Short mmCIF file of C-alpha atoms in Angstrom, two decimals:
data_model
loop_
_atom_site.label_atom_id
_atom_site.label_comp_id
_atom_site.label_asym_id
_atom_site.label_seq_id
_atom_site.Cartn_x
_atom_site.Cartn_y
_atom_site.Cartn_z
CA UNK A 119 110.27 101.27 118.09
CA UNK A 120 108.54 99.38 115.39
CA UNK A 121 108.93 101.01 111.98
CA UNK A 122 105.78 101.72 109.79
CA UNK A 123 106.40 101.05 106.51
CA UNK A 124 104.04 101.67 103.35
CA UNK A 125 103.85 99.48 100.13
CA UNK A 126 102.47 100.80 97.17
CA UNK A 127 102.49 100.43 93.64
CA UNK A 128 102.23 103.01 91.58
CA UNK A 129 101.72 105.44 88.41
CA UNK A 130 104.51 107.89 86.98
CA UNK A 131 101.35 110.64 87.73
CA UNK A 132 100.81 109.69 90.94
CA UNK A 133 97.84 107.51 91.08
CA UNK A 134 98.15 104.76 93.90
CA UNK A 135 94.88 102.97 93.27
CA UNK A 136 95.78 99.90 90.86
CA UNK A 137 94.16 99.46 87.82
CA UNK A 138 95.34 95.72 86.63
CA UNK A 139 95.48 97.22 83.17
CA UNK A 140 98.59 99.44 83.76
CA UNK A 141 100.02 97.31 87.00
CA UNK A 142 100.42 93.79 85.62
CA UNK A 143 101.86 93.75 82.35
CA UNK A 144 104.90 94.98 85.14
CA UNK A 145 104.96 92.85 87.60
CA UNK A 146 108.18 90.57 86.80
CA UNK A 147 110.36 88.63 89.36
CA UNK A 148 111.64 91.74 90.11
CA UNK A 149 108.87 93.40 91.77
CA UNK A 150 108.29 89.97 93.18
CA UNK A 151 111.34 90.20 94.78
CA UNK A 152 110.53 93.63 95.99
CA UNK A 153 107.17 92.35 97.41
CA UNK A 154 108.77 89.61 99.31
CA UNK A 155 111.43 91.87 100.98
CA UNK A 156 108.70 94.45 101.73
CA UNK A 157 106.13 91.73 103.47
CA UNK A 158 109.60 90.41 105.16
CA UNK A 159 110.20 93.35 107.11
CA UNK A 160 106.81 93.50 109.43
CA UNK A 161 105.14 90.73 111.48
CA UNK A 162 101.93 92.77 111.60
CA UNK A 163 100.02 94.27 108.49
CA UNK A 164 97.93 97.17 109.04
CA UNK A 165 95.37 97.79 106.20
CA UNK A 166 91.76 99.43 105.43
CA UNK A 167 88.18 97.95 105.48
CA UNK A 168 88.62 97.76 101.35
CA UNK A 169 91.71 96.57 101.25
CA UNK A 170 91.26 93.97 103.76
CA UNK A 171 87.60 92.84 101.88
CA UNK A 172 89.82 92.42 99.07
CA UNK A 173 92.58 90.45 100.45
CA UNK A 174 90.12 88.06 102.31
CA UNK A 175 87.93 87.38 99.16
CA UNK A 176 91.04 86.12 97.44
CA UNK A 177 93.93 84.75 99.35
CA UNK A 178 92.36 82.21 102.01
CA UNK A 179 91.03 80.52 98.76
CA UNK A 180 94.42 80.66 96.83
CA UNK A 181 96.22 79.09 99.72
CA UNK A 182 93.82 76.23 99.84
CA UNK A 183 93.36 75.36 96.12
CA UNK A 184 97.91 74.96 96.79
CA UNK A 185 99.50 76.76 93.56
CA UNK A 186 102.36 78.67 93.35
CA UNK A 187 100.95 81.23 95.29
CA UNK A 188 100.24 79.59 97.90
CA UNK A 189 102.88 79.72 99.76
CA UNK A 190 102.58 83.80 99.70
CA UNK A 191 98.53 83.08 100.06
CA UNK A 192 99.64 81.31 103.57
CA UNK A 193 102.02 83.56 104.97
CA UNK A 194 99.46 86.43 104.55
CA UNK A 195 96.76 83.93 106.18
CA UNK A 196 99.59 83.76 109.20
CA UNK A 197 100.20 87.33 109.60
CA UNK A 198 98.32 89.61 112.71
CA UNK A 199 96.43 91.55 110.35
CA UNK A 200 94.78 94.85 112.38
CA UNK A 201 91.94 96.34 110.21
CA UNK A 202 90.66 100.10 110.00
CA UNK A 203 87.16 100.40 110.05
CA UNK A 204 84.67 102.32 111.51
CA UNK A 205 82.08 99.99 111.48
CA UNK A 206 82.17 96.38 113.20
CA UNK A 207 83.60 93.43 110.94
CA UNK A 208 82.72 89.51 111.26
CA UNK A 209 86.26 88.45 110.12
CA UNK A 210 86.39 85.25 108.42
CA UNK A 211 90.11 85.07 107.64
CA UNK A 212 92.26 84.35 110.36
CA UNK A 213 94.35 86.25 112.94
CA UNK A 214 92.42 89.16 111.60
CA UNK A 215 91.02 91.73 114.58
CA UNK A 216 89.74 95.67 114.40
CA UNK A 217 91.85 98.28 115.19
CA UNK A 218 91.04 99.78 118.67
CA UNK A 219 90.17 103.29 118.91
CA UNK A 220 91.79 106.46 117.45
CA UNK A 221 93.89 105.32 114.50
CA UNK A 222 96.97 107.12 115.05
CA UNK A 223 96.83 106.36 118.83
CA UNK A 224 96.39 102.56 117.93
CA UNK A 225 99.48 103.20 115.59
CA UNK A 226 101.53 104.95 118.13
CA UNK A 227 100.90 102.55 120.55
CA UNK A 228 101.70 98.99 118.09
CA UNK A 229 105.03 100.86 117.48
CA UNK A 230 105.92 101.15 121.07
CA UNK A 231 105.43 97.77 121.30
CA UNK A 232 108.68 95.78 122.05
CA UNK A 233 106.70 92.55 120.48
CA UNK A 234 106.56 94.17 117.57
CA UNK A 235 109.15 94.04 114.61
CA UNK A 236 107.50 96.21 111.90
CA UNK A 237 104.28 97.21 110.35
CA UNK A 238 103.72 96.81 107.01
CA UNK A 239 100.86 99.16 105.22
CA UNK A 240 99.98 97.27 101.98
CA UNK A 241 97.41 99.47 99.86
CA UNK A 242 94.88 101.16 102.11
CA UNK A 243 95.48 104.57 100.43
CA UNK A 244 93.06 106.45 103.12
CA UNK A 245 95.13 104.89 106.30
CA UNK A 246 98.42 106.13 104.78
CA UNK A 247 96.90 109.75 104.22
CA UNK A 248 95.98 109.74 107.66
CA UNK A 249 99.43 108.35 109.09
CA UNK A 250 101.41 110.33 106.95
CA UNK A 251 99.35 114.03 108.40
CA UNK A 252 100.58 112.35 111.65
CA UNK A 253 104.13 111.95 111.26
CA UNK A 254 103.94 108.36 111.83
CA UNK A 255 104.83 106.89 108.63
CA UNK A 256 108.57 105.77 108.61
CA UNK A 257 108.93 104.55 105.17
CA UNK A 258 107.54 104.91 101.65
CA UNK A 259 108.21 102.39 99.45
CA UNK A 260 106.94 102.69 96.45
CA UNK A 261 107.32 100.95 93.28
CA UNK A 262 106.52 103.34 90.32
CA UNK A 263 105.26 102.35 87.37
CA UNK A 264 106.57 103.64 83.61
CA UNK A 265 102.60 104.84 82.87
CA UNK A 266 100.19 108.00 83.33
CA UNK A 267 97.35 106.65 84.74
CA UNK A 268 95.66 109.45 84.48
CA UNK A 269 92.50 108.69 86.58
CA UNK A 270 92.19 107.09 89.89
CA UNK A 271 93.01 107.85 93.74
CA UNK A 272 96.49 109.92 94.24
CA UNK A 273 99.06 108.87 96.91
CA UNK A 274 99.37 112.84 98.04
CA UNK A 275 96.05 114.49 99.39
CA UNK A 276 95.64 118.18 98.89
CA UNK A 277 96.90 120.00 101.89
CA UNK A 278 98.37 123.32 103.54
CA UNK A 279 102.27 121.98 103.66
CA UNK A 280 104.27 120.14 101.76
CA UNK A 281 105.49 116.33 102.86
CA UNK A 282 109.93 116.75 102.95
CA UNK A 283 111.30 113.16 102.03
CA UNK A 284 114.72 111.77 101.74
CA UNK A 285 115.67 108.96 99.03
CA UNK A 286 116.62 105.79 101.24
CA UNK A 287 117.87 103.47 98.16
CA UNK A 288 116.34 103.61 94.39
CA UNK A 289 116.22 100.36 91.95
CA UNK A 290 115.46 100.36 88.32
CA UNK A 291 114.03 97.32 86.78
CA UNK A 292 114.09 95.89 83.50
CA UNK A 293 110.87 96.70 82.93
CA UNK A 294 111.17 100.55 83.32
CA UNK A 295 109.74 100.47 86.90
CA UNK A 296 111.12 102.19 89.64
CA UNK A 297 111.47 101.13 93.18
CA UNK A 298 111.97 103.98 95.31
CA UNK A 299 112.00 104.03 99.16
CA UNK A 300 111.60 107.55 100.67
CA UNK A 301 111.89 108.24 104.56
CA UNK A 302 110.31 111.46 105.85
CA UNK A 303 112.64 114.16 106.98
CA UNK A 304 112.90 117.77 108.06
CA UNK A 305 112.26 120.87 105.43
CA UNK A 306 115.51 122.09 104.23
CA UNK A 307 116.16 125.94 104.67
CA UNK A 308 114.57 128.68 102.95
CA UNK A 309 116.17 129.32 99.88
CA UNK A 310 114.94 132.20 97.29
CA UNK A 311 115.53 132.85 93.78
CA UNK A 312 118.60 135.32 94.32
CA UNK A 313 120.48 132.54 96.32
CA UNK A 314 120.46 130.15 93.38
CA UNK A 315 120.59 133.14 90.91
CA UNK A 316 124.35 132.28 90.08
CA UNK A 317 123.48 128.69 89.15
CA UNK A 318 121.27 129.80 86.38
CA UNK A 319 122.14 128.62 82.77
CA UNK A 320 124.74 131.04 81.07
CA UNK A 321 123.14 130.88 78.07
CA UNK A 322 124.78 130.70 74.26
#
């Protein structure tokens, strides 16, 4: 089975929707790295209408004009990119196509897929919500930045239970920013005040 794996980056509060204010004065080869071993993992990316507008207003052109990022700006040009949307798209980026039908379905069946290495979910808050209420999502990886954004789009959605994760590997960069890749994983028991009651501080 193909893994699904998210990429985010990330506030200390919570807020997954980048504001270039508080995200780039961060980025440093080290999060580079971290980008390039995320995006190394998958051989599709699966992202939302926005973030895929976003994406194709910026990297076809960076990949032509042949800087330094171009080389990134091509591999994401080379990539099977499958788009959520619920409305038709006229994609002008290549190997770019819609999603067909139900999204966790669609997900379900790209992960069954023997052709398939991994999935990468880069942004595209909305489409990890929906994976994650599905049990689909295999990895978080998030890299959290030393800053309280205080406004924007959170990662977590209100809901009636709780998400249980386990800490795959942590890295902390120079920079004070925190990669941290969580995998989902089963609640632990129920545990109540008196059981931890002997664990308390003493006290002076």
């Amino acid at each position: 089975m193909a893994k699904v794996i998210s990429t985010l980056f990330i506030s200390a509060d919570g807020v997954a929707e980048i504001d270039p204010d508080w995200h780039f004065p961060y980025f440093d080869e080290n999060m580079g790295r971290a980008v390039t071993e995320d995006y190394d993992t998958s051989d599709v990316l699966l992202i939302g209408r926005v973030t895929y507008d976003s994406f194709a207003g910026a990297w076809p052109d960076r990949e032509a004009a042949g800087g330094e990022d171009a080389g990134f700006a091509k591999q994401l040009g080379d990539v099977r990119k499958v788009v959520v949307s619920r409305q038709p798209l006229d994609f002008s980026w290549r190997n770019s196509e819609l999603i067909a039908g139900d999204l966790p379905e669609a997900v379900a069946a790209l992960k069954a897929d023997s052709g398939i290495k991994g999935i990468l979910i880069p942004g595209s808050i909305a489409v990890v919500q929906q994976l994650l209420a599905a049990g689909l999502v295999d990895e978080l990886r998030l890299l959290v930045h030393p800053v309280a954004a205080r406004k924007g789009r959170r990662l977590f959605d209100d809901g009636d239970s709780p998400y249980h994760l386990r800490v795959v590997s942590t890295e902390a960069f120079p920079t004070g920013v925190l990669r941290v890749i969580y995998a989902p994983t089963e609640a632990p028991g129920a545990v109540g005040y008196d059981e931890v009651v002997d664990r308390v501080p003493a006290g002076n």
